Amino acid sequence: MVSKRPYADADLPLLQRSMADWIARAGRCGYDHIGELPHRIYENLRGRRPVGEVVHVWEQAGAPAGLTVNTRFGNAFDVFTAPELRGTEAEIAMIEDAAATTGQGAGEVLTDVWDCDHTRIELLERLGFSRFRVWDDVQEMALADAPPEPEPPAGFTVRHARLSDAAHLAEARNGAFQAGWTAAEYRDEVMRKPGYDPAREIVAEAPDGRVAAFAVYWTDERNGLGHFEPVGTHPAFRRRGLARAVMLHAMHRMRPLTTVTVNHNAENLAARKLYESLGFTPRHQTYGYRRRHP
């Protein structure tokens, strides 16, 4: 019997350890990197509602059995389920609850699924969801294969972020992703939230002090996995090799992990070109599924 309760900030370390254990036992299909949890809970939801209203922890016998992250981008949800409950009525209950929570006021609800996650694909299609697109490409490379760190262009400095960078980071993200961050939002909803460490946000600082490029990296020591999310370049500084520089700086700091991954929108050809130039190779895709909300 599984039960649901609201997520609280203090839950994050246990949930990350639990997901790392699920990956170790069952493999990556069905789970994303543990660094995606704080990214999706705090950055994607951006404080629009208290996270306990839209992020739910599922438990069985007092231990984590699943996690649902609802209302991402307004009408998308994620469901992560412990390996022993995959394909069961408990997983169906998590999916339906996530769809209902996310679907309030939405015409349709969306979720994504790994191409190799046949259990989730079968459940979604049984529940009336239909595939409508390839969502992300999942790229992977061995950290031992990372090329040397490049010298940044003259006047630029590659370093880790500081809290005082919040305004420049908000500006860079707004330009890179057409977002609407304010300095206070980025500082309070990302930099001061659980899981974030400014030492793992690598930035290229321009001569005028602006953040020209940035990359946040995440680590899963249990499985030897590094991960990037997000990576971006301020529009004023594109085509100077700065995203490449911050990613390579991060990759050398990730050792002795063995593998690093990055996900990107399958339609983003510029991102694909950047990652493949660094040595990443396509490993998986995620598929978008949707269902009309009654």
Short mmCIF file of N, CA and C in Angstrom, two decimals, residues 30 68 75-81 86-88 91-100 109-133 135 286-292:
data_model
loop_
_atom_site.label_atom_id
_atom_site.label_comp_id
_atom_site.label_asym_id
_atom_site.label_seq_id
_atom_site.Cartn_x
_atom_site.Cartn_y
_atom_site.Cartn_z
N GLY A 30 13.70 4.85 -17.23
CA GLY A 30 12.68 5.12 -16.23
C GLY A 30 13.09 6.16 -15.21
N THR A 68 6.27 12.45 -7.65
CA THR A 68 5.58 13.07 -8.77
C THR A 68 5.84 14.58 -8.73
N ASN A 75 1.65 22.41 -17.84
CA ASN A 75 0.80 21.23 -18.06
C ASN A 75 1.57 19.93 -18.26
N ALA A 76 2.79 19.85 -17.73
CA ALA A 76 3.57 18.61 -17.84
C ALA A 76 3.87 18.05 -16.45
N PHE A 77 4.04 16.74 -16.38
CA PHE A 77 4.34 16.10 -15.10
C PHE A 77 5.38 15.00 -15.29
N ASP A 78 6.06 14.68 -14.18
CA ASP A 78 7.02 13.57 -14.12
C ASP A 78 6.57 12.60 -13.04
N VAL A 79 6.79 11.32 -13.28
CA VAL A 79 6.54 10.29 -12.28
C VAL A 79 7.76 9.37 -12.22
N PHE A 80 8.35 9.25 -11.04
CA PHE A 80 9.47 8.33 -10.81
C PHE A 80 9.02 7.31 -9.77
N THR A 81 9.15 6.04 -10.09
CA THR A 81 8.61 4.96 -9.26
C THR A 81 9.69 3.96 -8.91
N ARG A 86 7.24 -0.84 -10.44
CA ARG A 86 7.04 -0.53 -11.85
C ARG A 86 6.01 -1.47 -12.47
N GLY A 87 5.07 -0.91 -13.22
CA GLY A 87 4.05 -1.69 -13.90
C GLY A 87 2.90 -2.14 -13.03
N THR A 88 2.87 -1.68 -11.78
CA THR A 88 1.83 -2.13 -10.85
C THR A 88 0.72 -1.08 -10.75
N GLU A 91 1.95 2.30 -9.50
CA GLU A 91 2.48 3.23 -10.50
C GLU A 91 1.34 3.88 -11.28
N ILE A 92 0.32 3.11 -11.60
CA ILE A 92 -0.84 3.68 -12.27
C ILE A 92 -1.47 4.78 -11.41
N ALA A 93 -1.58 4.53 -10.11
CA ALA A 93 -2.15 5.53 -9.22
C ALA A 93 -1.32 6.81 -9.22
N MET A 94 0.01 6.67 -9.26
CA MET A 94 0.87 7.85 -9.30
C MET A 94 0.67 8.63 -10.59
N ILE A 95 0.59 7.93 -11.70
CA ILE A 95 0.40 8.60 -13.00
C ILE A 95 -0.94 9.33 -13.03
N GLU A 96 -2.01 8.66 -12.59
CA GLU A 96 -3.33 9.28 -12.64
C GLU A 96 -3.42 10.47 -11.68
N ASP A 97 -2.79 10.35 -10.52
CA ASP A 97 -2.82 11.46 -9.58
C ASP A 97 -2.04 12.65 -10.14
N ALA A 98 -0.90 12.38 -10.77
CA ALA A 98 -0.11 13.46 -11.37
C ALA A 98 -0.89 14.12 -12.50
N ALA A 99 -1.57 13.33 -13.32
CA ALA A 99 -2.36 13.89 -14.42
C ALA A 99 -3.48 14.77 -13.88
N ALA A 100 -4.13 14.33 -12.80
CA ALA A 100 -5.22 15.11 -12.24
C ALA A 100 -4.72 16.41 -11.61
N VAL A 109 -2.65 17.21 -20.75
CA VAL A 109 -1.49 17.02 -19.89
C VAL A 109 -0.42 16.26 -20.68
N LEU A 110 0.85 16.58 -20.37
CA LEU A 110 1.98 16.01 -21.08
C LEU A 110 2.92 15.31 -20.11
N THR A 111 3.61 14.32 -20.58
CA THR A 111 4.70 13.70 -19.84
C THR A 111 5.66 13.12 -20.86
N ASP A 112 6.88 12.83 -20.41
CA ASP A 112 7.83 12.22 -21.33
C ASP A 112 8.29 10.89 -20.77
N VAL A 113 8.83 10.05 -21.64
CA VAL A 113 9.22 8.69 -21.27
C VAL A 113 10.43 8.30 -22.10
N TRP A 114 11.36 7.60 -21.48
CA TRP A 114 12.54 7.13 -22.20
C TRP A 114 12.14 6.10 -23.26
N ASP A 115 12.87 6.10 -24.38
CA ASP A 115 12.56 5.15 -25.45
C ASP A 115 12.70 3.70 -25.01
N CYS A 116 13.53 3.45 -23.99
CA CYS A 116 13.76 2.08 -23.52
C CYS A 116 12.87 1.70 -22.35
N ASP A 117 12.01 2.61 -21.91
CA ASP A 117 11.15 2.33 -20.76
C ASP A 117 9.83 1.73 -21.25
N HIS A 118 9.88 0.47 -21.62
CA HIS A 118 8.70 -0.18 -22.20
C HIS A 118 7.57 -0.32 -21.18
N THR A 119 7.92 -0.42 -19.91
CA THR A 119 6.88 -0.52 -18.87
C THR A 119 6.04 0.75 -18.84
N ARG A 120 6.68 1.91 -18.81
CA ARG A 120 5.93 3.17 -18.76
C ARG A 120 5.18 3.41 -20.06
N ILE A 121 5.79 3.11 -21.18
CA ILE A 121 5.10 3.30 -22.47
C ILE A 121 3.81 2.49 -22.51
N GLU A 122 3.88 1.23 -22.06
CA GLU A 122 2.69 0.38 -22.06
C GLU A 122 1.62 0.95 -21.13
N LEU A 123 2.02 1.44 -19.95
CA LEU A 123 1.04 1.99 -19.02
C LEU A 123 0.40 3.24 -19.58
N LEU A 124 1.20 4.15 -20.13
CA LEU A 124 0.64 5.38 -20.67
C LEU A 124 -0.36 5.10 -21.78
N GLU A 125 -0.02 4.21 -22.67
CA GLU A 125 -0.93 3.92 -23.78
C GLU A 125 -2.20 3.22 -23.29
N ARG A 126 -2.06 2.38 -22.26
CA ARG A 126 -3.24 1.76 -21.68
C ARG A 126 -4.15 2.81 -21.04
N LEU A 127 -3.56 3.89 -20.51
CA LEU A 127 -4.32 4.94 -19.84
C LEU A 127 -4.81 6.02 -20.79
N GLY A 128 -4.61 5.83 -22.07
CA GLY A 128 -5.17 6.75 -23.05
C GLY A 128 -4.24 7.85 -23.51
N PHE A 129 -2.97 7.79 -23.13
CA PHE A 129 -2.00 8.76 -23.62
C PHE A 129 -1.52 8.31 -25.00
N SER A 130 -1.15 9.29 -25.83
CA SER A 130 -0.62 8.97 -27.15
C SER A 130 0.68 9.73 -27.38
N ARG A 131 1.58 9.09 -28.08
CA ARG A 131 2.86 9.72 -28.40
C ARG A 131 2.66 10.77 -29.48
N PHE A 132 3.30 11.95 -29.29
CA PHE A 132 3.14 13.01 -30.29
C PHE A 132 4.44 13.59 -30.79
N ARG A 133 5.58 13.27 -30.14
CA ARG A 133 6.84 13.81 -30.65
C ARG A 133 8.02 13.13 -29.96
N TRP A 135 10.96 14.09 -27.75
CA TRP A 135 11.11 15.25 -26.87
C TRP A 135 12.57 15.65 -26.75
N THR A 286 13.86 10.66 -25.48
CA THR A 286 12.62 10.62 -24.72
C THR A 286 11.48 11.00 -25.65
N TYR A 287 10.33 10.37 -25.43
CA TYR A 287 9.14 10.61 -26.24
C TYR A 287 8.13 11.43 -25.44
N GLY A 288 7.50 12.38 -26.10
CA GLY A 288 6.42 13.12 -25.47
C GLY A 288 5.10 12.39 -25.65
N TYR A 289 4.37 12.25 -24.55
CA TYR A 289 3.02 11.66 -24.56
C TYR A 289 2.03 12.69 -24.01
N ARG A 290 0.80 12.63 -24.51
CA ARG A 290 -0.21 13.58 -24.05
C ARG A 290 -1.58 12.93 -24.00
N ARG A 291 -2.45 13.55 -23.20
CA ARG A 291 -3.83 13.10 -23.09
C ARG A 291 -4.70 14.29 -22.79
N ARG A 292 -5.84 14.35 -23.43
CA ARG A 292 -6.80 15.41 -23.12
C ARG A 292 -7.25 15.28 -21.68
#
